mmCIF file of C-alpha atoms (C1' of nucleotides) in Angstrom:
data_model
loop_
_atom_site.group_PDB
_atom_site.id
_atom_site.type_symbol
_atom_site.label_atom_id
_atom_site.label_comp_id
_atom_site.label_asym_id
_atom_site.label_seq_id
_atom_site.Cartn_x
_atom_site.Cartn_y
_atom_site.Cartn_z
ATOM 1 C CA MET A 1301 -67.030 -161.512 -191.507
ATOM 2 C CA ARG A 1302 -69.957 -159.928 -189.731
ATOM 3 C CA ILE A 1303 -71.578 -156.556 -190.190
ATOM 4 C CA GLY A 1304 -69.520 -154.674 -187.626
ATOM 5 C CA GLU A 1305 -66.216 -155.726 -189.113
ATOM 6 C CA LEU A 1306 -67.303 -154.959 -192.665
ATOM 7 C CA ALA A 1307 -68.509 -151.550 -191.614
ATOM 8 C CA ALA A 1308 -65.232 -150.824 -189.856
ATOM 9 C CA ARG A 1309 -63.135 -152.016 -192.766
ATOM 10 C CA ALA A 1310 -65.080 -149.830 -195.164
ATOM 11 C CA GLY A 1311 -65.084 -146.859 -192.838
ATOM 12 C CA THR A 1312 -68.822 -146.741 -192.484
ATOM 13 C CA THR A 1313 -71.510 -147.857 -190.044
ATOM 14 C CA THR A 1314 -73.657 -150.921 -189.545
ATOM 15 C CA ARG A 1315 -76.712 -148.768 -190.012
ATOM 16 C CA THR A 1316 -75.489 -147.855 -193.469
ATOM 17 C CA LEU A 1317 -75.003 -151.505 -194.410
ATOM 18 C CA ARG A 1318 -78.478 -152.440 -193.240
ATOM 19 C CA TYR A 1319 -79.788 -149.508 -195.208
ATOM 20 C CA TYR A 1320 -78.030 -150.693 -198.363
ATOM 21 C CA GLU A 1321 -79.445 -154.141 -197.828
ATOM 22 C CA SER A 1322 -82.941 -152.739 -197.367
ATOM 23 C CA ARG A 1323 -82.493 -151.031 -200.724
ATOM 24 C CA GLY A 1324 -81.443 -154.311 -202.289
ATOM 25 C CA LEU A 1325 -77.996 -152.983 -203.036
ATOM 26 C CA LEU A 1326 -75.902 -155.162 -200.790
ATOM 27 C CA PRO A 1327 -77.746 -158.323 -199.680
ATOM 28 C CA ALA A 1328 -76.136 -160.479 -197.021
ATOM 29 C CA ARG A 1329 -76.066 -164.167 -196.245
ATOM 30 C CA ARG A 1330 -76.947 -165.249 -192.718
ATOM 31 C CA ASP A 1331 -75.170 -167.553 -190.310
ATOM 32 C CA GLY A 1332 -76.827 -169.935 -187.872
ATOM 33 C CA ASN A 1333 -77.649 -167.129 -185.481
ATOM 34 C CA GLY A 1334 -79.340 -165.028 -188.097
ATOM 35 C CA HIS A 1335 -76.366 -162.696 -188.174
ATOM 36 C CA ARG A 1336 -75.377 -161.131 -191.489
ATOM 37 C CA THR A 1337 -72.272 -162.618 -193.050
ATOM 38 C CA TYR A 1338 -70.069 -160.982 -195.653
ATOM 39 C CA ASP A 1339 -66.930 -161.875 -197.545
ATOM 40 C CA GLU A 1340 -64.160 -159.990 -199.304
ATOM 41 C CA SER A 1341 -66.165 -159.520 -202.471
ATOM 42 C CA ASP A 1342 -68.840 -157.731 -200.451
ATOM 43 C CA LEU A 1343 -66.124 -155.428 -199.218
ATOM 44 C CA ARG A 1344 -65.201 -154.630 -202.793
ATOM 45 C CA LEU A 1345 -68.820 -153.906 -203.660
ATOM 46 C CA LEU A 1346 -69.149 -151.711 -200.617
ATOM 47 C CA ARG A 1347 -65.973 -149.795 -201.449
ATOM 48 C CA GLN A 1348 -67.319 -149.161 -204.939
ATOM 49 C CA ILE A 1349 -70.527 -147.797 -203.503
ATOM 50 C CA ARG A 1350 -68.734 -145.596 -201.006
ATOM 51 C CA THR A 1351 -66.358 -144.177 -203.584
ATOM 52 C CA LEU A 1352 -69.200 -143.192 -205.859
ATOM 53 C CA GLN A 1353 -71.136 -141.781 -202.950
ATOM 54 C CA ASP A 1354 -68.143 -139.638 -202.076
ATOM 55 C CA PHE A 1355 -68.197 -138.361 -205.623
ATOM 56 C CA GLY A 1356 -71.768 -137.259 -205.127
ATOM 57 C CA PHE A 1357 -73.507 -140.116 -206.920
ATOM 58 C CA ASP A 1358 -76.979 -140.944 -205.686
ATOM 59 C CA LEU A 1359 -77.271 -144.360 -204.139
ATOM 60 C CA GLU A 1360 -79.414 -145.549 -207.029
ATOM 61 C CA GLU A 1361 -76.748 -144.435 -209.459
ATOM 62 C CA THR A 1362 -74.252 -146.820 -207.895
ATOM 63 C CA ARG A 1363 -76.446 -149.805 -208.654
ATOM 64 C CA PRO A 1364 -75.166 -150.402 -212.194
ATOM 65 C CA PHE A 1365 -71.593 -150.419 -210.887
ATOM 66 C CA VAL A 1366 -72.412 -152.889 -208.164
ATOM 67 C CA GLU A 1367 -74.266 -155.158 -210.537
ATOM 68 C CA CYS A 1368 -71.381 -154.970 -212.959
ATOM 69 C CA LEU A 1369 -68.951 -156.076 -210.294
ATOM 70 C CA ARG A 1370 -71.323 -158.788 -209.166
ATOM 71 C CA ALA A 1371 -71.554 -159.997 -212.769
ATOM 72 C CA GLY A 1372 -67.899 -160.849 -212.521
ATOM 73 C CA HIS A 1373 -66.193 -157.830 -213.998
ATOM 74 C CA PRO A 1374 -63.022 -156.772 -212.232
ATOM 75 C CA GLU A 1375 -64.044 -153.124 -212.614
ATOM 76 C CA GLY A 1376 -67.498 -151.849 -211.740
ATOM 77 C CA ASP A 1377 -67.543 -149.361 -214.586
ATOM 78 C CA SER A 1378 -66.956 -151.731 -217.478
ATOM 79 C CA CYS A 1379 -70.636 -152.247 -218.193
ATOM 80 C CA PRO A 1380 -72.651 -149.965 -220.518
ATOM 81 C CA ALA A 1381 -75.133 -148.972 -217.841
ATOM 82 C CA ALA A 1382 -72.275 -147.686 -215.696
ATOM 83 C CA LEU A 1383 -70.837 -145.715 -218.577
ATOM 84 C CA VAL A 1384 -74.204 -144.106 -219.101
ATOM 85 C CA VAL A 1385 -74.222 -143.054 -215.461
ATOM 86 C CA TYR A 1386 -70.707 -141.678 -215.796
ATOM 87 C CA ARG A 1387 -71.668 -139.581 -218.789
ATOM 88 C CA ARG A 1388 -74.822 -138.309 -217.206
ATOM 89 C CA LYS A 1389 -73.003 -137.402 -214.027
ATOM 90 C CA LEU A 1390 -70.324 -135.657 -216.018
ATOM 91 C CA ALA A 1391 -72.957 -133.537 -217.730
ATOM 92 C CA GLU A 1392 -74.590 -132.771 -214.398
ATOM 93 C CA LEU A 1393 -71.272 -131.766 -212.926
ATOM 94 C CA ASP A 1394 -70.519 -129.485 -215.831
ATOM 95 C CA ALA A 1395 -73.907 -127.847 -215.566
ATOM 96 C CA LEU A 1396 -73.612 -127.439 -211.815
ATOM 97 C CA ILE A 1397 -70.075 -126.089 -211.946
ATOM 98 C CA GLY A 1398 -71.171 -123.658 -214.613
ATOM 99 C CA GLN A 1399 -74.078 -122.413 -212.527
ATOM 100 C CA LEU A 1400 -72.006 -122.130 -209.408
ATOM 101 C CA THR A 1401 -69.268 -120.284 -211.252
ATOM 102 C CA SER A 1402 -71.813 -117.869 -212.615
ATOM 103 C CA VAL A 1403 -73.257 -117.309 -209.159
ATOM 104 C CA ARG A 1404 -69.764 -116.906 -207.768
ATOM 105 C CA GLU A 1405 -69.028 -114.099 -210.227
ATOM 106 C CA THR A 1406 -72.308 -112.403 -209.483
ATOM 107 C CA VAL A 1407 -71.742 -112.553 -205.739
ATOM 108 C CA ALA A 1408 -68.175 -111.342 -206.130
ATOM 109 C CA GLY A 1409 -69.441 -108.414 -208.143
ATOM 110 C CA GLN A 1410 -72.103 -107.598 -205.579
ATOM 111 C CA LEU A 1411 -69.561 -107.774 -202.801
ATOM 112 C CA ALA A 1412 -67.198 -105.437 -204.614
ATOM 113 C CA ARG A 1413 -69.996 -103.004 -205.317
ATOM 114 C CA ALA A 1414 -71.232 -103.070 -201.743
ATOM 115 C CA GLU A 1415 -67.721 -102.501 -200.425
ATOM 116 C CA ARG A 1416 -67.260 -99.543 -202.734
ATOM 117 C CA ALA A 1417 -70.544 -98.087 -201.569
ATOM 118 C CA ARG A 1418 -69.553 -98.588 -197.970
ATOM 119 C CA ASP A 1419 -66.195 -96.889 -198.524
ATOM 120 C CA GLU A 1420 -67.872 -93.944 -200.165
ATOM 121 C CA LEU A 1421 -70.203 -93.624 -197.231
ATOM 122 C CA ALA A 1422 -67.220 -93.749 -194.896
ATOM 123 C CA VAL A 1423 -65.601 -90.889 -196.805
ATOM 124 C CA GLU A 1424 -68.773 -88.818 -196.645
ATOM 125 C CA ALA A 1425 -68.896 -89.426 -192.945
ATOM 126 C CA LEU A 1426 -65.587 -87.584 -192.660
ATOM 127 C CA VAL A 1427 -67.091 -84.505 -194.248
ATOM 128 C CA PRO A 1428 -68.439 -82.199 -191.520
ATOM 129 C CA GLY A 1429 -72.136 -81.745 -191.914
ATOM 130 C CA GLY A 1430 -72.354 -84.825 -194.131
ATOM 131 C CA PRO A 1431 -75.312 -87.239 -193.916
ATOM 132 C CA GLU A 1432 -75.709 -89.325 -190.820
ATOM 133 C CA PRO A 1433 -75.069 -93.038 -191.299
ATOM 134 C CA LEU A 1434 -78.284 -95.011 -191.284
ATOM 135 C CA CYS A 1435 -76.848 -97.746 -189.137
ATOM 136 C CA GLU A 1436 -73.573 -98.953 -187.738
ATOM 137 C CA LEU A 1437 -71.274 -99.127 -190.727
ATOM 138 C CA GLY A 1438 -67.987 -99.222 -188.944
ATOM 139 C CA GLY A 1439 -66.837 -102.720 -188.084
ATOM 140 C CA GLN A 1440 -65.958 -104.979 -190.929
ATOM 141 C CA GLU A 1441 -65.552 -108.415 -189.447
ATOM 142 C CA ARG A 1442 -67.740 -109.959 -186.744
ATOM 143 C CA MET B 54 -101.976 -105.896 -201.119
ATOM 144 C CA ARG B 55 -102.822 -109.339 -199.805
ATOM 145 C CA ILE B 56 -100.781 -112.495 -199.721
ATOM 146 C CA GLY B 57 -101.903 -113.938 -203.045
ATOM 147 C CA GLU B 58 -101.021 -110.812 -204.967
ATOM 148 C CA LEU B 59 -97.643 -110.455 -203.303
ATOM 149 C CA ALA B 60 -96.832 -114.069 -204.026
ATOM 150 C CA ALA B 61 -97.823 -113.679 -207.658
ATOM 151 C CA ARG B 62 -95.829 -110.479 -208.063
ATOM 152 C CA ALA B 63 -92.758 -112.129 -206.605
ATOM 153 C CA GLY B 64 -93.224 -115.334 -208.538
ATOM 154 C CA THR B 65 -93.661 -117.493 -205.460
ATOM 155 C CA THR B 66 -96.471 -119.048 -203.426
ATOM 156 C CA THR B 67 -98.566 -118.055 -200.466
ATOM 157 C CA ARG B 68 -97.198 -121.043 -198.589
ATOM 158 C CA THR B 69 -93.711 -119.644 -198.969
ATOM 159 C CA LEU B 70 -94.755 -116.260 -197.604
ATOM 160 C CA ARG B 71 -96.424 -117.830 -194.563
ATOM 161 C CA TYR B 72 -93.297 -119.864 -194.060
ATOM 162 C CA TYR B 73 -91.119 -116.756 -194.156
ATOM 163 C CA GLU B 74 -93.410 -115.105 -191.655
ATOM 164 C CA SER B 75 -93.255 -118.141 -189.373
ATOM 165 C CA ARG B 76 -89.483 -117.783 -189.461
ATOM 166 C CA GLY B 77 -89.771 -114.122 -188.536
ATOM 167 C CA LEU B 78 -88.275 -113.053 -191.822
ATOM 168 C CA LEU B 79 -91.225 -111.282 -193.397
ATOM 169 C CA PRO B 80 -93.879 -110.328 -190.836
ATOM 170 C CA ALA B 81 -97.184 -109.008 -192.124
ATOM 171 C CA ARG B 82 -99.758 -106.537 -190.886
ATOM 172 C CA ARG B 83 -103.376 -107.644 -190.747
ATOM 173 C CA ASP B 84 -106.533 -106.029 -192.025
ATOM 174 C CA GLY B 85 -109.943 -106.117 -190.380
ATOM 175 C CA ASN B 86 -110.573 -109.653 -191.556
ATOM 176 C CA GLY B 87 -107.343 -110.995 -190.185
ATOM 177 C CA HIS B 88 -105.920 -111.176 -193.663
ATOM 178 C CA ARG B 89 -102.230 -110.463 -194.162
ATOM 179 C CA THR B 90 -101.487 -107.099 -195.726
ATOM 180 C CA TYR B 91 -98.304 -106.087 -197.508
ATOM 181 C CA ASP B 92 -96.970 -103.011 -199.264
ATOM 182 C CA GLU B 93 -94.358 -102.265 -201.898
ATOM 183 C CA SER B 94 -91.509 -102.334 -199.413
ATOM 184 C CA ASP B 95 -92.458 -105.888 -198.486
ATOM 185 C CA LEU B 96 -92.195 -106.764 -202.151
ATOM 186 C CA ARG B 97 -88.675 -105.371 -202.191
ATOM 187 C CA LEU B 98 -87.738 -107.404 -199.128
ATOM 188 C CA LEU B 99 -89.237 -110.504 -200.670
ATOM 189 C CA ARG B 100 -87.389 -109.960 -203.929
ATOM 190 C CA GLN B 101 -84.147 -109.648 -202.001
ATOM 191 C CA ILE B 102 -84.830 -112.936 -200.245
ATOM 192 C CA ARG B 103 -85.762 -114.713 -203.461
ATOM 193 C CA THR B 104 -82.692 -113.465 -205.305
ATOM 194 C CA LEU B 105 -80.373 -114.712 -202.591
ATOM 195 C CA GLN B 106 -82.264 -117.987 -202.390
ATOM 196 C CA ASP B 107 -81.765 -118.429 -206.111
ATOM 197 C CA PHE B 108 -78.061 -117.920 -205.527
ATOM 198 C CA GLY B 109 -78.108 -120.782 -203.059
ATOM 199 C CA PHE B 110 -78.111 -118.782 -199.844
ATOM 200 C CA ASP B 111 -79.781 -120.457 -196.890
ATOM 201 C CA LEU B 112 -82.882 -118.693 -195.690
ATOM 202 C CA GLU B 113 -81.132 -117.675 -192.497
ATOM 203 C CA GLU B 114 -78.344 -116.116 -194.506
ATOM 204 C CA THR B 115 -80.777 -113.738 -196.137
ATOM 205 C CA ARG B 116 -81.777 -112.272 -192.784
ATOM 206 C CA PRO B 117 -78.967 -109.691 -192.567
ATOM 207 C CA PHE B 118 -79.902 -108.405 -196.000
ATOM 208 C CA VAL B 119 -83.550 -108.106 -195.103
ATOM 209 C CA GLU B 120 -82.778 -106.352 -191.845
ATOM 210 C CA CYS B 121 -80.460 -104.011 -193.683
ATOM 211 C CA LEU B 122 -83.186 -103.058 -196.108
ATOM 212 C CA ARG B 123 -85.668 -102.696 -193.289
ATOM 213 C CA ALA B 124 -83.212 -100.397 -191.506
ATOM 214 C CA GLY B 125 -83.686 -97.974 -194.365
ATOM 215 C CA HIS B 126 -80.769 -98.777 -196.628
ATOM 216 C CA PRO B 127 -81.596 -98.702 -200.310
ATOM 217 C CA GLU B 128 -79.415 -101.792 -200.841
ATOM 218 C CA GLY B 129 -79.687 -104.858 -198.669
ATOM 219 C CA ASP B 130 -75.988 -105.556 -198.822
ATOM 220 C CA SER B 131 -74.701 -102.269 -197.460
ATOM 221 C CA CYS B 132 -74.534 -103.498 -193.863
ATOM 222 C CA PRO B 133 -71.486 -105.255 -192.392
ATOM 223 C CA ALA B 134 -73.379 -108.396 -191.489
ATOM 224 C CA ALA B 135 -74.423 -108.786 -195.105
ATOM 225 C CA LEU B 136 -70.867 -108.307 -196.305
ATOM 226 C CA VAL B 137 -69.762 -111.038 -193.924
ATOM 227 C CA VAL B 138 -72.332 -113.365 -195.449
ATOM 228 C CA TYR B 139 -71.171 -112.455 -198.939
ATOM 229 C CA ARG B 140 -67.565 -113.261 -198.099
ATOM 230 C CA ARG B 141 -68.453 -116.498 -196.386
ATOM 231 C CA LYS B 142 -70.592 -117.580 -199.306
ATOM 232 C CA LEU B 143 -67.827 -116.718 -201.738
ATOM 233 C CA ALA B 144 -65.432 -118.925 -199.806
ATOM 234 C CA GLU B 145 -68.016 -121.724 -199.730
ATOM 235 C CA LEU B 146 -68.584 -121.397 -203.444
ATOM 236 C CA ASP B 147 -64.868 -121.511 -204.166
ATOM 237 C CA ALA B 148 -64.440 -124.591 -202.026
ATOM 238 C CA LEU B 149 -67.428 -126.315 -203.574
ATOM 239 C CA ILE B 150 -66.449 -125.453 -207.133
ATOM 240 C CA GLY B 151 -62.967 -126.735 -206.420
ATOM 241 C CA GLN B 152 -64.272 -130.027 -205.057
ATOM 242 C CA LEU B 153 -66.705 -130.484 -207.907
ATOM 243 C CA THR B 154 -64.035 -129.696 -210.455
ATOM 244 C CA SER B 155 -61.768 -132.243 -208.884
ATOM 245 C CA VAL B 156 -64.526 -134.855 -208.913
ATOM 246 C CA ARG B 157 -65.323 -133.936 -212.494
ATOM 247 C CA GLU B 158 -61.750 -134.631 -213.553
ATOM 248 C CA THR B 159 -61.698 -137.901 -211.687
ATOM 249 C CA VAL B 160 -64.952 -139.063 -213.218
ATOM 250 C CA ALA B 161 -63.825 -137.976 -216.674
ATOM 251 C CA GLY B 162 -60.645 -139.989 -216.196
ATOM 252 C CA GLN B 163 -62.572 -143.032 -215.042
ATOM 253 C CA LEU B 164 -64.920 -142.761 -217.971
ATOM 254 C CA ALA B 165 -62.044 -142.531 -220.437
ATOM 255 C CA ARG B 166 -60.337 -145.503 -218.834
ATOM 256 C CA ALA B 167 -63.512 -147.569 -218.822
ATOM 257 C CA GLU B 168 -64.179 -146.739 -222.455
ATOM 258 C CA ARG B 169 -60.661 -147.760 -223.404
ATOM 259 C CA ALA B 170 -61.084 -151.020 -221.554
ATOM 260 C CA ARG B 171 -64.388 -151.646 -223.263
ATOM 261 C CA ASP B 172 -62.876 -150.969 -226.684
ATOM 262 C CA GLU B 173 -60.038 -153.351 -225.974
ATOM 263 C CA LEU B 174 -62.519 -156.007 -224.969
ATOM 264 C CA ALA B 175 -64.423 -155.359 -228.173
ATOM 265 C CA VAL B 176 -61.261 -155.866 -230.171
ATOM 266 C CA GLU B 177 -60.491 -159.086 -228.356
ATOM 267 C CA ALA B 178 -63.996 -160.258 -229.076
ATOM 268 C CA LEU B 179 -63.188 -160.025 -232.784
ATOM 269 C CA VAL B 180 -60.307 -162.449 -232.355
ATOM 270 C CA PRO B 181 -61.533 -165.987 -233.000
ATOM 271 C CA GLY B 182 -61.155 -168.090 -229.895
ATOM 272 C CA GLY B 183 -60.925 -164.975 -227.745
ATOM 273 C CA PRO B 184 -62.480 -164.817 -224.238
ATOM 274 C CA GLU B 185 -66.253 -164.716 -223.976
ATOM 275 C CA PRO B 186 -67.684 -161.375 -222.850
ATOM 276 C CA LEU B 187 -68.843 -161.496 -219.259
ATOM 277 C CA CYS B 188 -71.980 -159.548 -219.975
ATOM 278 C CA GLU B 189 -73.603 -157.582 -222.734
ATOM 279 C CA LEU B 190 -70.966 -155.091 -223.808
ATOM 280 C CA GLY B 191 -72.447 -154.129 -227.083
ATOM 281 C CA GLY B 192 -74.814 -151.178 -226.936
ATOM 282 C CA GLN B 193 -73.400 -147.843 -225.887
ATOM 283 C CA GLU B 194 -76.333 -145.512 -225.416
ATOM 284 C CA ARG B 195 -79.622 -146.459 -223.774
ATOM 285 C "C1'" DG C 215 -74.797 -165.588 -162.185
ATOM 286 C "C1'" DT C 216 -74.209 -161.633 -164.636
ATOM 287 C "C1'" DA C 217 -72.085 -158.223 -167.117
ATOM 288 C "C1'" DC C 218 -70.686 -157.031 -171.674
ATOM 289 C "C1'" DG C 219 -70.201 -156.669 -176.522
ATOM 290 C "C1'" DG C 220 -72.223 -157.577 -180.789
ATOM 291 C "C1'" DC C 221 -76.072 -158.827 -183.215
ATOM 292 C "C1'" DT C 222 -81.334 -158.607 -184.513
ATOM 293 C "C1'" DT C 223 -85.785 -155.948 -185.982
ATOM 294 C "C1'" DG C 224 -88.722 -151.985 -185.744
ATOM 295 C "C1'" DA C 225 -89.608 -147.485 -185.699
ATOM 296 C "C1'" DC C 226 -89.152 -142.634 -185.067
ATOM 297 C "C1'" DG C 227 -85.934 -138.387 -185.774
ATOM 298 C "C1'" DT C 228 -83.006 -135.305 -188.737
ATOM 299 C "C1'" DC C 229 -82.450 -131.313 -192.031
ATOM 300 C "C1'" DG C 230 -84.538 -127.282 -195.327
ATOM 301 C "C1'" DA C 231 -87.906 -125.227 -197.634
ATOM 302 C "C1'" DC C 232 -91.609 -125.658 -198.517
ATOM 303 C "C1'" DG C 233 -96.159 -128.878 -200.810
ATOM 304 C "C1'" DT C 234 -100.546 -130.484 -199.858
ATOM 305 C "C1'" DC C 235 -104.725 -131.376 -197.582
ATOM 306 C "C1'" DA C 236 -108.469 -130.348 -194.246
ATOM 307 C "C1'" DA C 237 -111.895 -127.472 -192.239
ATOM 308 C "C1'" DG C 238 -113.738 -123.252 -191.972
ATOM 309 C "C1'" DG C 239 -114.556 -117.777 -192.504
ATOM 310 C "C1'" DC C 240 -115.914 -113.872 -195.340
ATOM 311 C "C1'" DA C 241 -117.328 -111.078 -199.367
ATOM 312 C "C1'" DA C 242 -119.012 -110.495 -204.033
ATOM 313 C "C1'" DG C 243 -121.797 -112.098 -207.893
ATOM 314 C "C1'" DG C 244 -125.577 -114.577 -210.095
ATOM 315 C "C1'" DC D 360 -129.440 -118.965 -201.320
ATOM 316 C "C1'" DC D 361 -125.551 -120.834 -203.231
ATOM 317 C "C1'" DT D 362 -121.285 -120.903 -205.544
ATOM 318 C "C1'" DT D 363 -116.766 -119.108 -206.263
ATOM 319 C "C1'" DG D 364 -112.569 -117.283 -204.785
ATOM 320 C "C1'" DC D 365 -109.440 -115.763 -201.512
ATOM 321 C "C1'" DC D 366 -108.184 -115.962 -197.001
ATOM 322 C "C1'" DT D 367 -107.242 -118.284 -192.196
ATOM 323 C "C1'" DT D 368 -104.824 -121.954 -189.023
ATOM 324 C "C1'" DG D 369 -103.142 -126.519 -188.242
ATOM 325 C "C1'" DA D 370 -100.934 -130.401 -189.341
ATOM 326 C "C1'" DC D 371 -98.939 -134.057 -191.932
ATOM 327 C "C1'" DG D 372 -95.972 -135.313 -196.206
ATOM 328 C "C1'" DT D 373 -91.696 -134.892 -199.114
ATOM 329 C "C1'" DC D 374 -86.791 -136.262 -200.279
ATOM 330 C "C1'" DG D 375 -82.021 -138.945 -199.228
ATOM 331 C "C1'" DA D 376 -79.183 -141.230 -196.493
ATOM 332 C "C1'" DC D 377 -78.823 -142.453 -192.846
ATOM 333 C "C1'" DG D 378 -78.729 -141.401 -186.952
ATOM 334 C "C1'" DT D 379 -80.597 -142.877 -182.819
ATOM 335 C "C1'" DC D 380 -83.255 -145.313 -179.567
ATOM 336 C "C1'" DA D 381 -85.760 -149.398 -177.786
ATOM 337 C "C1'" DA D 382 -86.277 -154.154 -176.687
ATOM 338 C "C1'" DG D 383 -84.433 -158.405 -176.921
ATOM 339 C "C1'" DC D 384 -81.244 -162.593 -178.317
ATOM 340 C "C1'" DC D 385 -76.673 -164.942 -178.037
ATOM 341 C "C1'" DG D 386 -72.120 -166.138 -176.701
ATOM 342 C "C1'" DT D 387 -68.185 -165.327 -173.946
ATOM 343 C "C1'" DA D 388 -65.506 -163.636 -170.062
ATOM 344 C "C1'" DC D 389 -65.261 -162.901 -165.282
#
DNA sequence: GTACGGCTTGACGTCGACGTCAAGGCAAGG
DNA sequence: CCTTGCCTTGACGTCGACGTCAAGCCGTAC
């Protein structure tokens, strides 16, 4: 199979495959015309890469999985180096989720506070002789 | 105050301040020498920008907050446009946290499965006449 | 013959928020 | 006078994973 077909079957692009090859991740054989040639096992390697990429793994982090598959293992994650990557990524995810959750709470709190302040201003605006609004504080959306 | 002092007081760099100015976010007056000049209110604007940046807001997303402060509001988030950004960011955070959590669970499951498989292989390796390991499956860390 | 689709390599563009380097001005201190 | 330090503008570099364009080859279909 040539590069276009492999790309289509993996749901990616030829540019991506050439990029992987340039990084030494997915080398290709060549036919008489100099065209890249792939087989079904390359498709499996590529699918492994793509899956990990979708999970947010860096390209370099997929290398142990690919090498594991290429070494003959039916699963890319059965080698120690892949397990190490799994564990590290798990820790990164936990840290990131924790940070994002913390930020989420902070932003939610700020939003609530700002909305309260806005509502109080709106009430004051109803009081005759109250302070003038400093800018347009009417519309909510858009 | 000049650019170096402002940067130091905000815990950032002069390059960052020039960048913000180039984006029209934090314009500066000039003194007789052509040097940028800032005052305390600029420090407040800058702190608002930096806080939001630390929360993961894009630079452009901080603009409504800065304009709100510059319009005379004591809080940068009291204007509708800022509230809109807050709500949008909250939704983004929720979506992202959800995705990451889902990925986290998937990766954790894969790791557990791979570790089980490795342990089973290790057990088989103890059986005399068992299959040869396909690669080095001994060390766990490093 | 020629148009077309697929392939090749090479190389520049993208995005965001700056980092880093170069060349030069201006004031204070020794 | 010279160094030091802070400032100026301009411009190129960074990072990751490709996108996009250019020029050209090859085989097949019309």
